[in-house]
């Protein structure tokens, strides 16, 4: 029997979000209903609200979440009612050419629930990143549920559902940061600070945090940055080169998603170095670089999809490291809020006042 729950809906481009009654259907084949316990306020949700992803309004926002499986549909074997799970937005299919080549983190056929959640009048909702977790319960594909240790706080576990995993993975998986490497991270929000954490976890000797906000730079140092650059007062490329013996960093992670910061990343890397784009650009953005520089500097220009993670492998590992005290995922939680505080949380995030606001249910 379909359930009525409260959820945060973005009704139209740049309109304030509002709490609506959401109709959640019973899970069909391959689907699961999850009782959400915590969901982070991620910049991608703000992108949705602003129309920067697409115009399939109204959106049911929220995607960086953890909760407990309430019910499952026919054929579901990977999770069962009562399992504590982190929701992920790249549920691998196991059958596409990437999966069959042993590279499931590049899956080209990720899947979501086939049924739609709706408003009371029958209007179909588009769940953010196929999840829609600013709601008391949500319907997802069962493959979007990754079981983790239930002893960890839902507010912490949910962060792996997007931003923290994207940043850590950008360093470890996409950037392949190695022991002794120098790493620069441009943009020190939640994703950028997670990239800082990932670089230190991988054994980087030097981690340079770059931002225009001294508050964010101070937090990056708490997370693990060894050096900081305020690019409002210093040229970021020159500063990174100065800190790396005049050469540039081995890996530069761009966590902003803008042409000007991507260009900084391109020129701040060492010869044969790697640029990783993990910041999400908007559709109209373009980059222009001299092709001779692309050729002459060598190395790699990569984009990082969700930190090129494999949730079944990476989520439990990172939760275990957190529980062992080897990484502090809790450092990313600035505040916990209620469902009605999401609009204000977007404003605080936009102003750089928080690393992560987390809705708790």
XYZ file of C-alpha atoms in Angstrom:
361
model
C 0.000 0.000 0.000
C 1.389 3.403 -1.000
C 2.585 5.603 1.852
C 2.278 9.343 2.440
C 5.404 11.013 3.803
C 6.820 14.517 4.091
C 9.460 15.568 1.579
C 11.298 18.685 0.382
C 10.311 19.628 -3.161
C 11.809 22.218 -5.522
C 8.734 23.330 -7.522
C 10.467 25.469 -10.149
C 13.713 27.160 -11.118
C 15.099 29.242 -8.238
C 11.821 28.996 -6.326
C 12.031 28.387 -2.574
C 11.734 24.748 -1.613
C 8.673 23.620 0.292
C 7.585 20.613 2.302
C 4.988 18.567 0.457
C 3.184 15.294 1.007
C 4.921 12.688 -1.160
C 3.303 9.434 -2.243
C 5.788 6.546 -2.022
C 4.575 3.381 -3.805
C 5.249 -0.137 -2.598
C 8.527 -1.443 -4.034
C 8.266 -3.243 -7.349
C 10.704 -5.810 -8.761
C 14.279 -4.791 -7.989
C 13.203 -1.878 -5.791
C 13.383 -0.981 -2.087
C 11.685 1.498 0.219
C 14.139 3.055 2.688
C 13.250 4.873 5.898
C 15.665 7.793 5.748
C 17.517 8.612 8.970
C 19.866 11.367 7.778
C 20.547 13.259 4.548
C 23.270 15.824 3.859
C 22.582 19.156 2.152
C 24.821 18.901 -0.919
C 25.642 21.583 -3.478
C 24.227 19.322 -6.186
C 20.770 19.747 -4.635
C 21.228 23.510 -4.962
C 22.181 22.957 -8.621
C 18.900 21.111 -9.101
C 16.944 23.908 -7.414
C 18.633 26.507 -9.639
C 17.936 24.541 -12.823
C 21.629 23.827 -13.339
C 21.152 20.076 -13.891
C 17.994 19.948 -16.012
C 14.476 21.349 -16.019
C 12.526 18.236 -14.983
C 10.722 20.060 -12.183
C 9.344 19.415 -9.621
C 12.342 17.772 -7.971
C 12.286 15.730 -4.788
C 15.622 16.888 -3.415
C 18.205 15.077 -1.287
C 20.555 12.249 -2.168
C 23.417 12.078 0.381
C 21.638 9.742 2.752
C 21.608 6.760 5.081
C 18.702 4.828 6.524
C 17.090 1.462 7.111
C 15.505 -0.718 4.447
C 11.795 -0.985 5.216
C 10.610 -3.252 2.392
C 11.885 -4.780 -0.842
C 10.301 -5.887 -4.089
C 10.388 -9.134 -5.980
C 13.792 -10.535 -6.844
C 15.781 -8.396 -4.404
C 18.566 -10.367 -2.746
C 21.287 -7.810 -1.985
C 19.425 -6.161 0.897
C 16.609 -7.101 3.268
C 14.254 -5.234 5.603
C 16.166 -3.995 8.641
C 19.500 -3.508 6.863
C 21.286 -0.216 7.587
C 22.351 1.233 4.242
C 23.998 4.193 2.571
C 22.195 5.255 -0.603
C 24.289 5.649 -3.738
C 23.397 7.227 -7.061
C 25.497 4.995 -9.315
C 24.015 1.521 -8.901
C 26.062 -0.640 -11.250
C 24.282 -2.915 -13.711
C 26.880 -5.704 -13.958
C 26.138 -6.200 -17.653
C 27.358 -3.171 -19.634
C 30.702 -3.087 -21.428
C 32.413 -1.296 -18.510
C 31.143 -3.812 -15.951
C 32.043 -6.768 -18.145
C 35.573 -5.401 -18.552
C 35.994 -5.370 -14.781
C 35.552 -1.603 -14.433
C 32.154 -1.319 -12.753
C 32.953 2.119 -11.335
C 32.538 3.360 -14.920
C 29.180 1.584 -15.354
C 27.384 3.069 -18.362
C 23.949 1.744 -17.424
C 23.392 2.660 -13.786
C 19.808 2.225 -12.705
C 17.135 3.783 -10.528
C 13.667 2.807 -9.364
C 11.265 2.381 -12.291
C 8.193 3.593 -10.410
C 7.687 7.293 -9.734
C 7.003 8.999 -6.447
C 4.326 11.674 -6.810
C 2.586 14.565 -5.156
C -0.942 13.996 -3.848
C -2.439 15.292 -7.095
C -0.498 12.696 -9.090
C 2.261 15.029 -10.325
C 5.351 12.917 -10.898
C 8.464 13.930 -8.991
C 12.024 13.738 -10.296
C 14.186 12.441 -7.432
C 17.574 14.162 -7.194
C 20.209 11.793 -8.579
C 17.554 9.067 -8.624
C 17.239 9.114 -4.819
C 15.099 11.934 -3.390
C 16.060 11.553 0.266
C 14.890 14.826 1.797
C 11.895 12.713 2.697
C 10.910 10.483 5.569
C 10.946 7.515 3.179
C 12.086 7.091 -0.401
C 11.857 4.540 -3.219
C 15.118 3.479 -4.884
C 16.551 0.645 -6.922
C 17.786 -2.013 -4.507
C 21.249 -1.710 -6.052
C 21.374 1.855 -4.741
C 21.472 0.476 -1.183
C 24.894 -0.403 0.226
C 24.993 -2.177 3.585
C 27.444 -0.765 6.130
C 28.182 -1.218 9.835
C 25.058 -0.108 11.736
C 27.151 1.134 14.669
C 28.116 4.294 12.783
C 26.004 7.442 13.048
C 23.559 7.880 10.126
C 24.616 11.539 9.854
C 28.187 10.385 9.232
C 27.419 7.357 7.073
C 25.186 9.336 4.745
C 28.049 11.633 3.746
C 29.515 8.774 1.723
C 26.410 8.932 -0.451
C 27.901 11.832 -2.403
C 30.319 14.575 -1.372
C 32.776 12.812 0.906
C 33.016 9.776 -1.360
C 33.407 12.004 -4.421
C 36.333 13.872 -2.847
C 38.126 10.909 -1.304
C 37.685 8.932 -4.513
C 38.951 11.816 -6.649
C 42.259 11.534 -4.798
C 42.558 7.788 -4.306
C 40.710 6.290 -7.260
C 40.791 8.855 -10.078
C 43.947 10.769 -9.229
C 45.798 7.659 -8.007
C 47.663 9.770 -5.448
C 50.686 7.863 -4.227
C 53.063 7.990 -1.283
C 55.209 11.102 -1.334
C 53.152 12.910 -3.998
C 52.356 16.599 -3.944
C 48.658 17.372 -4.315
C 46.794 20.648 -4.741
C 43.048 20.898 -4.142
C 41.270 23.909 -5.604
C 38.017 24.614 -3.786
C 37.645 23.648 -0.126
C 33.988 22.900 0.350
C 32.820 19.451 1.371
C 34.126 17.705 -1.743
C 37.432 19.558 -1.751
C 38.099 18.864 1.919
C 37.281 15.204 1.307
C 39.872 15.246 -1.480
C 42.351 16.654 1.056
C 41.492 13.785 3.389
C 41.858 11.257 0.573
C 45.262 12.635 -0.414
C 46.559 12.336 3.140
C 45.075 8.858 3.444
C 46.941 7.859 0.265
C 50.256 9.077 1.694
C 50.737 12.430 -0.045
C 53.671 14.340 1.409
C 52.318 17.779 0.573
C 48.640 18.758 0.302
C 47.995 22.347 -0.775
C 44.486 23.705 -0.170
C 43.357 26.606 -2.386
C 40.284 28.755 -1.782
C 39.182 32.388 -1.524
C 37.772 31.989 2.005
C 40.165 31.847 4.960
C 37.542 30.015 7.046
C 37.495 27.181 4.522
C 41.279 27.104 4.395
C 41.449 26.796 8.174
C 39.047 23.849 8.038
C 41.126 22.237 5.286
C 44.134 22.364 7.621
C 42.083 20.588 10.297
C 41.197 17.903 7.747
C 44.833 17.405 6.692
C 46.146 20.144 4.374
C 49.820 20.950 4.894
C 49.749 24.327 3.100
C 47.097 26.866 2.121
C 46.728 29.469 -0.616
C 44.110 32.218 -0.614
C 43.696 32.757 -4.343
C 41.918 36.058 -3.786
C 45.201 37.571 -2.628
C 47.775 35.333 -4.391
C 48.010 33.847 -7.858
C 47.112 30.195 -7.286
C 49.312 28.796 -10.045
C 52.397 30.718 -8.930
C 51.794 29.814 -5.292
C 51.406 26.089 -6.016
C 54.559 26.089 -8.131
C 56.453 27.937 -5.411
C 55.402 25.322 -2.875
C 56.517 22.479 -5.143
C 60.018 23.578 -6.038
C 58.878 25.539 -9.088
C 57.428 22.504 -10.831
C 53.757 22.221 -9.943
C 51.851 19.513 -8.096
C 51.811 15.870 -9.131
C 48.016 15.845 -8.879
C 45.692 18.865 -8.948
C 42.056 18.298 -8.005
C 39.559 20.895 -9.192
C 36.582 20.795 -6.817
C 34.800 23.947 -7.981
C 33.623 23.164 -11.503
C 34.370 26.497 -13.189
C 36.458 27.279 -16.311
C 38.783 29.682 -14.515
C 39.615 27.249 -11.717
C 40.036 24.403 -14.200
C 42.572 26.519 -16.078
C 44.400 27.126 -12.797
C 44.482 23.371 -12.195
C 45.812 22.737 -15.700
C 48.760 25.108 -15.299
C 49.429 24.308 -11.625
C 50.341 20.664 -12.300
C 53.826 19.371 -12.931
C 54.838 18.120 -16.366
C 53.208 14.717 -16.847
C 51.013 15.508 -13.849
C 47.319 14.791 -13.467
C 44.309 17.099 -13.346
C 41.118 15.693 -11.826
C 37.837 17.537 -12.341
C 35.383 16.606 -9.598
C 33.559 19.939 -9.297
C 30.299 19.899 -11.254
C 30.040 22.516 -14.034
C 26.788 23.874 -15.435
C 25.774 23.134 -19.041
C 26.777 26.501 -20.539
C 30.366 26.475 -19.243
C 33.213 26.079 -21.738
C 36.992 25.840 -21.468
C 39.559 26.944 -24.048
C 43.180 25.812 -23.820
C 46.031 25.988 -26.361
C 46.229 22.517 -27.870
C 50.021 22.772 -27.900
C 49.952 23.191 -24.106
C 47.710 20.141 -23.770
C 50.233 18.173 -25.836
C 53.393 19.724 -24.403
C 52.537 19.336 -20.726
C 51.666 15.656 -21.105
C 50.079 13.787 -18.246
C 46.370 13.213 -17.799
C 43.205 15.302 -17.749
C 40.521 13.296 -15.985
C 36.998 13.761 -14.731
C 35.888 11.898 -11.633
C 32.432 10.332 -11.604
C 31.431 9.957 -7.955
C 35.100 9.527 -7.095
C 35.155 6.550 -9.488
C 33.960 4.564 -6.505
C 32.493 1.108 -6.245
C 30.031 1.511 -3.349
C 30.101 -2.156 -2.326
C 33.891 -1.929 -1.967
C 34.503 1.639 -0.828
C 31.646 2.471 1.562
C 32.292 -0.352 4.067
C 36.051 0.274 3.898
C 35.720 3.968 4.718
C 33.213 3.299 7.489
C 35.679 0.801 8.992
C 38.515 3.359 8.808
C 36.279 5.899 10.534
C 35.368 3.472 13.310
C 39.056 2.624 13.771
C 39.835 6.326 14.227
C 42.042 6.470 11.149
C 39.839 9.055 9.423
C 37.302 11.431 10.968
C 34.229 11.559 8.769
C 32.383 13.325 11.565
C 34.550 16.407 10.969
C 32.456 17.127 7.881
C 29.199 17.522 9.835
C 28.867 21.192 10.779
C 25.281 21.033 12.015
C 22.224 18.817 12.147
C 18.890 20.349 11.138
C 15.252 19.508 10.571
C 13.428 18.964 7.292
C 12.013 22.487 7.389
C 15.482 24.061 7.561
C 16.733 23.018 4.120
C 16.157 26.385 2.404
C 18.144 28.180 5.107
C 20.849 25.513 4.877
C 21.233 26.239 1.154
C 21.889 29.894 2.015
C 24.473 28.995 4.663
C 26.194 26.625 2.252
C 26.248 29.254 -0.507
C 27.847 31.744 1.896
C 30.475 29.215 2.979
C 29.239 29.142 6.577
C 29.039 25.326 6.796
C 30.892 22.312 5.509
C 27.800 20.084 5.704
C 24.345 20.583 7.145
C 22.674 17.229 7.731
C 18.929 16.701 7.979
C 18.092 14.206 10.707
C 14.718 12.421 10.908
